[in-house]
Amino acid sequence: MVRHSKTYFVLALLLSLTGCSAVASAELQTTPEAETMRQHILTWIDSFESLECSYTYRWNMESGGWQEKEEKFRYQGEWLWFESMLISQGGFESAEPIGHTMTVGRIDGKVRLLGVSGGDITGDINRQDTFRPSHVLDPRHLMGNTPATLGLKSILSQPGIPFLIERNGERLFMYWVNPNGKMPWGVNIYLDATDKIISVDYVIRPDCLPKEVQQFTSKPLDELYILQQRLEFADYHYINGIWFPCYARERTTLPSNENIKKQRSQIFAQQEQGEINACETDAKLLELDYSNTLSNAFSEIHIDPATVRINEELSKDDFWVDIPLGTGVVDRETNQVVHIEQETWRERHANLILFMAMLLLFSIATVVGWRYWSPNDAAR
């Protein structure tokens, strides 16, 4: 069984982290408790070494179109397996018929894909290691580990300044990433009374330190951001020593209006003319009257808690995608169509066979050495 000492960490244990900083009109003050909270959240994320679950996934478009799928998912380390079946849809034309199933697996950096619609079977083998979850709510994203997406873990792992705020009965953990010349992402994490995560706001903040930007704005620094995306979590279950959210929803914000775009252009023009520096540019950009209105479009998953398996050891076979014999698939290494042939047990378990052979040789060497040295030791 895959067990780890960190699996005892649960969000409920963060009850002791009650130290909060006051927020003045344009100031932020960090505290040791804020850094402790960051470390505890990262520990919670890292406590998931493997995950297996089944869930219903649904997304709704702003126009009213929607699609719903039944999905199964598992991962362990770099091994991934994902199966998705379309069960209903409406409001738009889709190339996928009801009942379409797609199965994807990645083992040792090689990806196999199988698609089935009615009697039609398609597939890829030897795909490059470009596994992309079919949607942002791949369960790994709940942990902030989605490789294709800037997630919670990747942001909290960067150098930055943590803040804990309590205001109007809300507990808020903010993380301000240090300037790095890249997209200045940050997060606002809202916590419940037991410090479980209620929601995560992915935000854009100034690409300079709080004490620098403070001189260029009268807006409270905890409000100086642009909201990009919100992830909401609920229905927590205590599974194998870890609190796990079995419901999640993702929403993005609506595009900026034309007036905002014009004002942004004027601010950038000021910077190009040398009238303002980069930090003041960021301050002026983020002072604009963004509505931060969330779109009516959303993606959500309802995970069946009875199917959740956390940190239970999985084997390579759990991630293998079986493609029916004779199926014509595209070999992505050669971009040629090939037909799947019988794969022997020896070929599929080559690594296991090699390991067992080495173990056998080691055992034989141990026995021979013991039989040889024992008489000689007695003779001495």
Short mmCIF file of C-alpha atoms in Angstrom, two decimals:
data_model
loop_
_atom_site.label_atom_id
_atom_site.label_comp_id
_atom_site.label_asym_id
_atom_site.label_seq_id
_atom_site.Cartn_x
_atom_site.Cartn_y
_atom_site.Cartn_z
CA MET A 1 0.00 0.00 0.00
CA VAL A 2 1.21 3.48 -0.74
CA ARG A 3 1.24 5.19 2.63
CA HIS A 4 2.91 8.45 3.49
CA SER A 5 3.47 10.14 6.79
CA LYS A 6 1.88 13.30 5.45
CA THR A 7 -1.49 11.67 4.85
CA TYR A 8 -2.51 12.47 8.42
CA PHE A 9 -2.59 16.12 7.41
CA VAL A 10 -6.13 17.28 6.93
CA LEU A 11 -7.54 20.69 6.61
CA ALA A 12 -9.32 20.30 9.95
CA LEU A 13 -5.95 20.34 11.68
CA LEU A 14 -5.50 23.89 10.52
CA LEU A 15 -7.89 24.97 13.29
CA SER A 16 -4.87 26.02 15.28
CA LEU A 17 -3.97 28.59 12.65
CA THR A 18 -6.18 31.35 13.91
CA GLY A 19 -3.70 34.20 13.74
CA CYS A 20 -4.90 36.83 11.28
CA SER A 21 -3.51 40.14 10.11
CA ALA A 22 -5.39 43.39 10.07
CA VAL A 23 -5.83 45.11 6.72
CA ALA A 24 -5.59 48.86 6.62
CA SER A 25 -7.01 50.84 3.75
CA ALA A 26 -3.90 50.41 1.64
CA GLU A 27 -1.66 48.09 3.66
CA LEU A 28 -1.08 44.41 4.06
CA GLN A 29 0.78 42.87 6.99
CA THR A 30 2.05 39.31 6.85
CA THR A 31 2.41 37.08 9.93
CA PRO A 32 4.16 33.79 10.79
CA GLU A 33 0.71 32.17 10.90
CA ALA A 34 0.18 33.10 7.25
CA GLU A 35 3.36 31.28 6.20
CA THR A 36 2.34 28.30 8.33
CA MET A 37 -0.97 28.21 6.49
CA ARG A 38 0.82 28.18 3.14
CA GLN A 39 2.97 25.24 4.22
CA HIS A 40 -0.06 23.32 5.49
CA ILE A 41 -1.95 23.81 2.23
CA LEU A 42 1.08 22.58 0.26
CA THR A 43 1.39 19.60 2.58
CA TRP A 44 -2.28 18.76 2.01
CA ILE A 45 -1.76 18.93 -1.75
CA ASP A 46 1.33 16.71 -1.59
CA SER A 47 -0.39 14.13 0.59
CA PHE A 48 -2.19 12.74 -2.48
CA GLU A 49 0.20 10.18 -3.94
CA SER A 50 -2.47 8.32 -5.85
CA LEU A 51 -6.14 8.93 -6.57
CA GLU A 52 -8.94 6.94 -8.16
CA CYS A 53 -12.58 8.00 -8.50
CA SER A 54 -15.69 8.13 -10.69
CA TYR A 55 -17.76 11.24 -11.25
CA THR A 56 -20.26 13.08 -13.41
CA TYR A 57 -18.87 15.99 -15.37
CA ARG A 58 -21.04 18.75 -16.83
CA TRP A 59 -20.23 21.98 -18.61
CA ASN A 60 -22.58 24.78 -19.62
CA MET A 61 -21.83 27.44 -22.23
CA GLU A 62 -22.85 31.09 -21.94
CA SER A 63 -25.20 30.48 -24.88
CA GLY A 64 -27.01 27.71 -23.00
CA GLY A 65 -25.42 24.71 -24.68
CA TRP A 66 -24.41 21.91 -22.36
CA GLN A 67 -22.84 18.48 -22.21
CA GLU A 68 -22.67 15.81 -19.54
CA LYS A 69 -20.30 12.86 -19.20
CA GLU A 70 -19.71 9.93 -16.92
CA GLU A 71 -16.01 9.66 -16.18
CA LYS A 72 -13.46 7.52 -14.37
CA PHE A 73 -10.01 8.69 -13.44
CA ARG A 74 -6.88 7.46 -11.73
CA TYR A 75 -3.30 8.55 -11.30
CA GLN A 76 -0.20 7.49 -9.42
CA GLY A 77 2.96 9.48 -9.88
CA GLU A 78 3.37 9.97 -13.63
CA TRP A 79 0.98 7.17 -14.55
CA LEU A 80 -2.45 8.37 -15.70
CA TRP A 81 -5.65 6.76 -16.89
CA PHE A 82 -8.88 8.44 -17.91
CA GLU A 83 -12.17 7.15 -19.37
CA SER A 84 -15.01 9.43 -20.48
CA MET A 85 -18.44 8.53 -21.87
CA LEU A 86 -20.85 11.15 -23.26
CA ILE A 87 -24.31 10.59 -21.78
CA SER A 88 -26.29 13.72 -22.76
CA GLN A 89 -25.98 17.11 -24.45
CA GLY A 90 -28.05 19.90 -25.95
CA GLY A 91 -28.12 23.40 -27.34
CA PHE A 92 -25.32 22.99 -29.88
CA GLU A 93 -24.06 20.69 -32.62
CA SER A 94 -21.44 18.20 -31.52
CA ALA A 95 -19.26 15.78 -33.45
CA GLU A 96 -19.49 13.34 -30.56
CA PRO A 97 -22.61 11.13 -30.53
CA ILE A 98 -24.28 10.02 -27.31
CA GLY A 99 -22.40 7.00 -26.02
CA HIS A 100 -19.05 8.08 -27.42
CA THR A 101 -16.28 6.77 -25.16
CA MET A 102 -12.68 7.90 -24.99
CA THR A 103 -10.00 6.15 -22.93
CA VAL A 104 -6.55 7.60 -22.42
CA GLY A 105 -3.60 6.15 -20.53
CA ARG A 106 -0.04 7.25 -19.94
CA ILE A 107 2.71 4.90 -18.80
CA ASP A 108 6.40 5.84 -18.72
CA GLY A 109 5.82 8.91 -20.86
CA LYS A 110 3.96 7.07 -23.63
CA VAL A 111 0.28 7.79 -24.24
CA ARG A 112 -2.32 5.45 -25.78
CA LEU A 113 -5.79 6.63 -26.76
CA LEU A 114 -8.88 4.64 -27.71
CA GLY A 115 -12.08 6.21 -29.04
CA VAL A 116 -15.28 4.23 -29.56
CA SER A 117 -18.48 5.53 -31.19
CA GLY A 118 -20.98 2.78 -31.91
CA GLY A 119 -19.04 0.20 -33.85
CA ASP A 120 -16.33 2.62 -34.97
CA ILE A 121 -12.99 2.35 -33.19
CA THR A 122 -10.12 4.79 -33.50
CA GLY A 123 -6.94 5.20 -31.55
CA ASP A 124 -3.40 6.49 -31.18
CA ILE A 125 -0.31 4.81 -29.82
CA ASN A 126 3.10 6.22 -28.91
CA ARG A 127 1.75 9.71 -28.47
CA GLN A 128 4.19 12.22 -27.05
CA ASP A 129 3.90 13.01 -23.38
CA THR A 130 1.32 15.74 -23.98
CA PHE A 131 -1.48 14.35 -21.87
CA ARG A 132 -4.10 17.04 -21.42
CA PRO A 133 -7.10 16.62 -19.15
CA SER A 134 -10.33 16.94 -21.07
CA HIS A 135 -11.34 19.82 -18.81
CA VAL A 136 -9.95 22.02 -16.09
CA LEU A 137 -11.70 19.97 -13.41
CA ASP A 138 -9.54 16.92 -13.88
CA PRO A 139 -9.53 15.75 -10.23
CA ARG A 140 -5.80 16.38 -10.03
CA HIS A 141 -6.64 20.06 -10.43
CA LEU A 142 -8.38 19.88 -7.08
CA MET A 143 -4.92 19.19 -5.72
CA GLY A 144 -3.35 21.90 -7.84
CA ASN A 145 -1.20 19.40 -9.72
CA THR A 146 -2.60 19.56 -13.25
CA PRO A 147 0.56 19.67 -15.43
CA ALA A 148 -1.07 21.61 -18.28
CA THR A 149 -2.49 24.29 -16.02
CA LEU A 150 -1.02 26.85 -13.64
CA GLY A 151 -2.43 25.34 -10.48
CA LEU A 152 -2.57 26.09 -6.80
CA LYS A 153 0.58 24.17 -5.97
CA SER A 154 2.69 25.81 -8.67
CA ILE A 155 1.68 29.29 -7.47
CA LEU A 156 2.14 28.62 -3.74
CA SER A 157 5.55 27.03 -4.45
CA GLN A 158 6.92 30.24 -5.96
CA PRO A 159 8.65 32.81 -3.72
CA GLY A 160 6.06 35.24 -2.44
CA ILE A 161 4.34 36.87 0.52
CA PRO A 162 1.42 35.19 2.36
CA PHE A 163 -1.34 37.07 4.15
CA LEU A 164 -4.15 35.94 6.45
CA ILE A 165 -7.18 38.21 6.65
CA GLU A 166 -10.37 38.05 8.67
CA ARG A 167 -13.00 40.49 7.51
CA ASN A 168 -16.78 40.50 7.80
CA GLY A 169 -16.74 36.97 9.14
CA GLU A 170 -14.67 35.64 6.21
CA ARG A 171 -11.26 34.01 6.46
CA LEU A 172 -9.06 34.72 3.48
CA PHE A 173 -5.58 33.50 2.68
CA MET A 174 -3.84 35.65 0.05
CA TYR A 175 -0.57 34.90 -1.73
CA TRP A 176 1.34 37.66 -3.51
CA VAL A 177 4.00 36.16 -5.81
CA ASN A 178 7.33 38.00 -5.89
CA PRO A 179 8.17 39.90 -9.10
CA ASN A 180 9.53 37.55 -11.76
CA GLY A 181 8.85 39.31 -15.05
CA LYS A 182 6.18 36.77 -15.95
CA MET A 183 2.42 36.76 -15.65
CA PRO A 184 1.91 38.02 -12.06
CA TRP A 185 -0.50 35.33 -10.90
CA GLY A 186 -1.69 35.11 -7.33
CA VAL A 187 -4.42 33.36 -5.36
CA ASN A 188 -7.12 34.28 -2.86
CA ILE A 189 -8.19 31.21 -0.89
CA TYR A 190 -11.41 31.41 1.13
CA LEU A 191 -11.65 29.09 4.14
CA ASP A 192 -14.52 27.76 6.21
CA ALA A 193 -14.66 27.67 10.00
CA THR A 194 -12.47 24.54 10.08
CA ASP A 195 -10.09 25.90 7.42
CA LYS A 196 -11.23 23.65 4.61
CA ILE A 197 -10.94 25.41 1.27
CA ILE A 198 -14.28 26.83 0.08
CA SER A 199 -12.96 28.47 -3.06
CA VAL A 200 -9.80 29.54 -4.84
CA ASP A 201 -9.69 32.75 -6.88
CA TYR A 202 -6.91 32.89 -9.45
CA VAL A 203 -6.05 36.56 -9.77
CA ILE A 204 -3.58 38.89 -11.50
CA ARG A 205 -1.69 41.24 -9.19
CA PRO A 206 1.00 43.88 -9.80
CA ASP A 207 4.37 42.44 -10.79
CA CYS A 208 6.07 44.32 -7.95
CA LEU A 209 6.10 44.10 -4.18
CA PRO A 210 3.18 45.42 -2.07
CA LYS A 211 5.34 48.11 -0.45
CA GLU A 212 6.35 49.36 -3.91
CA VAL A 213 2.89 49.48 -5.45
CA GLN A 214 1.37 51.08 -2.36
CA GLN A 215 2.85 54.48 -3.27
CA PHE A 216 1.03 54.46 -6.61
CA THR A 217 -2.50 53.62 -5.48
CA SER A 218 -5.10 54.61 -2.92
CA LYS A 219 -7.00 51.37 -3.47
CA PRO A 220 -6.70 48.76 -0.66
CA LEU A 221 -4.03 46.30 -1.76
CA ASP A 222 -6.20 43.30 -0.94
CA GLU A 223 -8.61 44.58 -3.62
CA LEU A 224 -5.95 45.43 -6.21
CA TYR A 225 -6.32 42.48 -8.59
CA ILE A 226 -8.19 41.18 -11.63
CA LEU A 227 -10.18 38.01 -11.08
CA GLN A 228 -9.55 35.44 -13.80
CA GLN A 229 -11.04 32.19 -12.55
CA ARG A 230 -12.79 30.78 -9.51
CA LEU A 231 -12.78 27.18 -8.30
CA GLU A 232 -15.36 26.25 -5.67
CA PHE A 233 -15.21 23.15 -3.46
CA ALA A 234 -17.83 21.43 -1.32
CA ASP A 235 -19.08 18.06 -0.06
CA TYR A 236 -15.90 17.12 1.80
CA HIS A 237 -15.43 13.50 2.85
CA TYR A 238 -12.79 12.12 5.22
CA ILE A 239 -11.16 9.33 3.21
CA ASN A 240 -8.07 7.39 4.25
CA GLY A 241 -7.02 10.14 6.66
CA ILE A 242 -7.53 13.05 4.26
CA TRP A 243 -10.37 15.51 3.69
CA PHE A 244 -11.36 15.33 0.02
CA PRO A 245 -13.89 17.61 -1.78
CA CYS A 246 -16.36 15.54 -3.82
CA TYR A 247 -17.88 18.56 -5.57
CA ALA A 248 -16.10 21.25 -7.55
CA ARG A 249 -17.14 23.99 -9.94
CA GLU A 250 -15.05 26.21 -12.20
CA ARG A 251 -16.10 29.60 -13.54
CA THR A 252 -14.24 32.30 -15.46
CA THR A 253 -14.93 36.02 -15.70
CA LEU A 254 -16.58 37.85 -18.57
CA PRO A 255 -14.38 39.79 -21.02
CA SER A 256 -13.58 43.43 -20.32
CA ASN A 257 -15.77 46.05 -21.97
CA GLU A 258 -14.47 48.32 -24.73
CA ASN A 259 -14.07 51.29 -22.39
CA ILE A 260 -11.67 49.32 -20.20
CA LYS A 261 -9.65 48.32 -23.27
CA LYS A 262 -9.27 51.96 -24.34
CA GLN A 263 -8.12 52.99 -20.86
CA ARG A 264 -5.59 50.17 -20.83
CA SER A 265 -4.16 51.38 -24.14
CA GLN A 266 -3.74 54.89 -22.75
CA ILE A 267 -1.89 53.59 -19.68
CA PHE A 268 0.48 51.50 -21.80
CA ALA A 269 1.13 54.56 -23.97
CA GLN A 270 2.15 56.50 -20.83
CA GLN A 271 4.63 53.77 -19.94
CA GLU A 272 6.09 53.70 -23.45
CA GLN A 273 6.63 57.46 -23.28
CA GLY A 274 8.47 57.08 -19.97
CA GLU A 275 5.86 58.98 -17.95
CA ILE A 276 5.28 56.08 -15.55
CA ASN A 277 7.32 53.01 -14.59
CA ALA A 278 6.27 49.36 -14.75
CA CYS A 279 4.98 49.20 -11.17
CA GLU A 280 2.86 52.33 -11.55
CA THR A 281 1.58 50.92 -14.84
CA ASP A 282 0.40 47.79 -13.04
CA ALA A 283 -1.23 49.88 -10.32
CA LYS A 284 -3.13 52.03 -12.81
CA LEU A 285 -4.20 48.99 -14.84
CA LEU A 286 -5.57 47.23 -11.78
CA GLU A 287 -7.33 50.35 -10.53
CA LEU A 288 -9.62 50.31 -13.56
CA ASP A 289 -13.24 49.49 -12.89
CA TYR A 290 -13.21 45.79 -13.72
CA SER A 291 -16.51 44.20 -12.90
CA ASN A 292 -14.88 40.84 -12.10
CA THR A 293 -18.27 39.41 -13.04
CA LEU A 294 -18.30 35.63 -13.28
CA SER A 295 -19.63 34.11 -16.47
CA ASN A 296 -22.80 32.02 -16.50
CA ALA A 297 -20.73 29.34 -18.20
CA PHE A 298 -19.30 26.77 -15.82
CA SER A 299 -17.83 23.30 -15.46
CA GLU A 300 -18.60 21.10 -12.49
CA ILE A 301 -18.01 17.60 -11.22
CA HIS A 302 -19.93 15.47 -8.74
CA ILE A 303 -17.62 12.74 -7.45
CA ASP A 304 -19.15 9.57 -6.04
CA PRO A 305 -17.49 9.32 -2.60
CA ALA A 306 -17.98 5.55 -2.61
CA THR A 307 -15.55 5.29 -5.55
CA VAL A 308 -12.77 7.46 -4.13
CA ARG A 309 -9.53 5.63 -3.40
CA ILE A 310 -6.71 7.74 -2.01
CA ASN A 311 -3.12 6.48 -1.68
CA GLU A 312 -3.97 2.87 -2.44
CA GLU A 313 -1.22 1.23 -4.47
CA LEU A 314 -1.99 0.77 -8.17
CA SER A 315 -0.14 -1.32 -10.75
CA LYS A 316 0.88 -0.61 -14.34
CA ASP A 317 -2.01 -2.74 -15.57
CA ASP A 318 -4.40 -0.21 -14.02
CA PHE A 319 -3.17 2.39 -16.53
CA TRP A 320 -2.95 0.23 -19.65
CA VAL A 321 -5.36 1.02 -22.51
CA ASP A 322 -6.39 -2.18 -24.31
CA ILE A 323 -7.00 -1.65 -28.02
CA PRO A 324 -8.83 -4.53 -29.78
CA LEU A 325 -6.64 -6.73 -31.95
CA GLY A 326 -6.63 -5.76 -35.61
CA THR A 327 -7.64 -2.17 -34.93
CA GLY A 328 -6.03 0.38 -37.23
CA VAL A 329 -4.48 3.15 -35.14
CA VAL A 330 -2.07 6.00 -35.78
CA ASP A 331 1.47 5.48 -34.50
CA ARG A 332 2.38 9.04 -33.52
CA GLU A 333 6.10 8.30 -33.66
CA THR A 334 5.90 7.51 -37.39
CA ASN A 335 2.52 9.12 -38.26
CA GLN A 336 1.58 5.90 -40.02
CA VAL A 337 -1.50 3.74 -39.61
CA VAL A 338 -0.64 0.41 -38.02
CA HIS A 339 -2.77 -2.53 -36.91
CA ILE A 340 -2.65 -3.67 -33.32
CA GLU A 341 -1.21 -7.17 -33.05
CA GLN A 342 -1.17 -9.62 -30.18
CA GLU A 343 1.06 -8.37 -27.38
CA THR A 344 2.52 -11.17 -25.33
CA TRP A 345 2.48 -11.23 -21.56
CA ARG A 346 6.29 -11.12 -21.66
CA GLU A 347 6.28 -7.91 -23.70
CA ARG A 348 3.73 -6.21 -21.48
CA HIS A 349 5.52 -7.14 -18.24
CA ALA A 350 9.12 -6.85 -19.39
CA ASN A 351 10.13 -4.64 -16.48
CA LEU A 352 8.58 -7.02 -13.94
CA ILE A 353 10.35 -10.00 -15.48
CA LEU A 354 13.69 -8.19 -15.38
CA PHE A 355 13.16 -7.26 -11.74
CA MET A 356 12.25 -10.84 -10.76
CA ALA A 357 15.28 -12.20 -12.62
CA MET A 358 17.60 -9.82 -10.77
CA LEU A 359 15.96 -10.72 -7.46
CA LEU A 360 16.44 -14.42 -8.20
CA LEU A 361 20.13 -13.94 -9.03
CA PHE A 362 20.63 -11.95 -5.84
CA SER A 363 18.94 -14.70 -3.79
CA ILE A 364 21.11 -17.39 -5.37
CA ALA A 365 24.27 -15.36 -4.73
CA THR A 366 23.23 -14.88 -1.10
CA VAL A 367 22.63 -18.61 -0.53
CA VAL A 368 25.90 -19.63 -2.23
CA GLY A 369 27.84 -17.04 -0.25
CA TRP A 370 26.29 -18.20 3.02
CA ARG A 371 27.06 -21.87 2.31
CA TYR A 372 30.65 -20.99 1.38
CA TRP A 373 31.47 -18.68 4.26
CA SER A 374 29.74 -20.67 7.04
CA PRO A 375 32.17 -23.72 6.93
CA ASN A 376 35.19 -21.44 6.58
CA ASP A 377 34.09 -19.38 9.56
CA ALA A 378 33.79 -22.61 11.62
CA ALA A 379 37.22 -23.74 10.50
CA ARG A 380 38.78 -20.53 11.70
#
